[in-house]
């Protein structure tokens, strides 16, 4: 079984500070978290859009009434 390297060991071998190594790993995790959040958000938005399209296709009067509501909201 291989031993995991610590940030201090990595920084010593590369000749950089431990803070630089820490920032590198934290930025990578932050980008990954952001990417996952965006992927989840896009799935939710697409699901809601499909639902609304199906709802409006089944009952066209909803489309007219929703436009009226939106036009009223824009005026306020």
mmCIF file of C-alpha atoms in Angstrom:
data_model
loop_
_atom_site.group_PDB
_atom_site.id
_atom_site.type_symbol
_atom_site.label_atom_id
_atom_site.label_comp_id
_atom_site.label_asym_id
_atom_site.label_seq_id
_atom_site.Cartn_x
_atom_site.Cartn_y
_atom_site.Cartn_z
ATOM 1 C CA UNK A 1 0.000 0.000 0.000
ATOM 2 C CA UNK A 2 1.426 3.383 -0.958
ATOM 3 C CA UNK A 3 1.720 6.113 1.632
ATOM 4 C CA UNK A 4 -0.187 9.353 0.989
ATOM 5 C CA UNK A 5 1.976 12.432 0.728
ATOM 6 C CA UNK A 6 1.269 15.404 2.928
ATOM 7 C CA UNK A 7 1.104 18.960 1.631
ATOM 8 C CA UNK A 8 4.335 19.701 3.472
ATOM 9 C CA UNK A 9 6.120 16.842 1.669
ATOM 10 C CA UNK A 10 4.779 17.973 -1.704
ATOM 11 C CA UNK A 11 5.825 21.574 -1.076
ATOM 12 C CA UNK A 12 9.328 20.525 0.029
ATOM 13 C CA UNK A 13 9.831 18.363 -3.070
ATOM 14 C CA UNK A 14 8.588 21.091 -5.411
ATOM 15 C CA UNK A 15 10.357 23.915 -3.607
ATOM 16 C CA UNK A 16 7.164 25.902 -3.062
ATOM 17 C CA UNK A 17 5.250 26.926 0.035
ATOM 18 C CA UNK A 18 2.670 24.726 1.715
ATOM 19 C CA UNK A 19 0.138 27.536 1.199
ATOM 20 C CA UNK A 20 0.646 27.319 -2.587
ATOM 21 C CA UNK A 21 -0.043 23.577 -2.520
ATOM 22 C CA UNK A 22 -3.104 24.147 -0.333
ATOM 23 C CA UNK A 23 -4.452 26.825 -2.681
ATOM 24 C CA UNK A 24 -3.966 24.502 -5.651
ATOM 25 C CA UNK A 25 -5.977 21.673 -4.073
ATOM 26 C CA UNK A 26 -8.680 23.980 -2.673
ATOM 27 C CA UNK A 27 -9.144 25.713 -6.040
ATOM 28 C CA UNK A 28 -9.516 22.340 -7.759
ATOM 29 C CA UNK A 29 -12.183 21.264 -5.249
ATOM 30 C CA UNK A 30 -13.933 24.603 -5.558
ATOM 31 C CA UNK A 31 -14.072 24.293 -9.360
ATOM 32 C CA UNK A 32 -15.406 20.746 -9.038
ATOM 33 C CA UNK A 33 -18.116 21.828 -6.567
ATOM 34 C CA UNK A 34 -19.117 24.722 -8.833
ATOM 35 C CA UNK A 35 -19.274 22.456 -11.876
ATOM 36 C CA UNK A 36 -21.455 19.959 -10.017
ATOM 37 C CA UNK A 37 -23.785 22.727 -8.783
ATOM 38 C CA UNK A 38 -24.149 24.111 -12.317
ATOM 39 C CA UNK A 39 -24.854 20.657 -13.717
ATOM 40 C CA UNK A 40 -27.532 20.045 -11.077
ATOM 41 C CA UNK A 41 -29.054 23.480 -11.625
ATOM 42 C CA UNK A 42 -29.218 22.963 -15.392
ATOM 43 C CA UNK A 43 -30.990 19.617 -14.903
ATOM 44 C CA UNK A 44 -33.532 21.258 -12.588
ATOM 45 C CA UNK A 45 -34.168 24.114 -15.025
ATOM 46 C CA UNK A 46 -34.560 21.747 -17.979
ATOM 47 C CA UNK A 47 -36.943 19.549 -15.982
ATOM 48 C CA UNK A 48 -39.077 22.560 -15.061
ATOM 49 C CA UNK A 49 -39.101 23.826 -18.648
ATOM 50 C CA UNK A 50 -40.232 20.431 -19.945
ATOM 51 C CA UNK A 51 -42.956 20.375 -17.292
ATOM 52 C CA UNK A 52 -44.150 23.866 -18.244
ATOM 53 C CA UNK A 53 -44.137 23.050 -21.965
ATOM 54 C CA UNK A 54 -46.213 19.941 -21.321
ATOM 55 C CA UNK A 55 -48.560 21.918 -19.080
ATOM 56 C CA UNK A 56 -49.048 24.670 -21.668
ATOM 57 C CA UNK A 57 -49.489 22.123 -24.468
ATOM 58 C CA UNK A 58 -52.208 20.380 -22.473
ATOM 59 C CA UNK A 59 -53.986 23.614 -21.539
ATOM 60 C CA UNK A 60 -53.260 26.559 -23.905
ATOM 61 C CA UNK A 61 -55.376 28.946 -21.816
ATOM 62 C CA UNK A 62 -52.629 28.790 -19.151
ATOM 63 C CA UNK A 63 -50.186 30.285 -21.624
ATOM 64 C CA UNK A 64 -52.462 33.272 -22.203
ATOM 65 C CA UNK A 65 -53.115 33.796 -18.498
ATOM 66 C CA UNK A 66 -49.412 33.453 -17.625
ATOM 67 C CA UNK A 67 -48.591 36.135 -20.201
ATOM 68 C CA UNK A 68 -51.137 38.414 -18.559
ATOM 69 C CA UNK A 69 -49.579 37.815 -15.153
ATOM 70 C CA UNK A 70 -46.069 38.462 -16.479
ATOM 71 C CA UNK A 71 -47.138 41.667 -18.208
ATOM 72 C CA UNK A 72 -48.705 42.853 -14.947
ATOM 73 C CA UNK A 73 -45.552 42.022 -12.982
ATOM 74 C CA UNK A 74 -43.398 43.973 -15.445
ATOM 75 C CA UNK A 75 -45.553 47.061 -14.944
ATOM 76 C CA UNK A 76 -45.233 46.985 -11.148
#
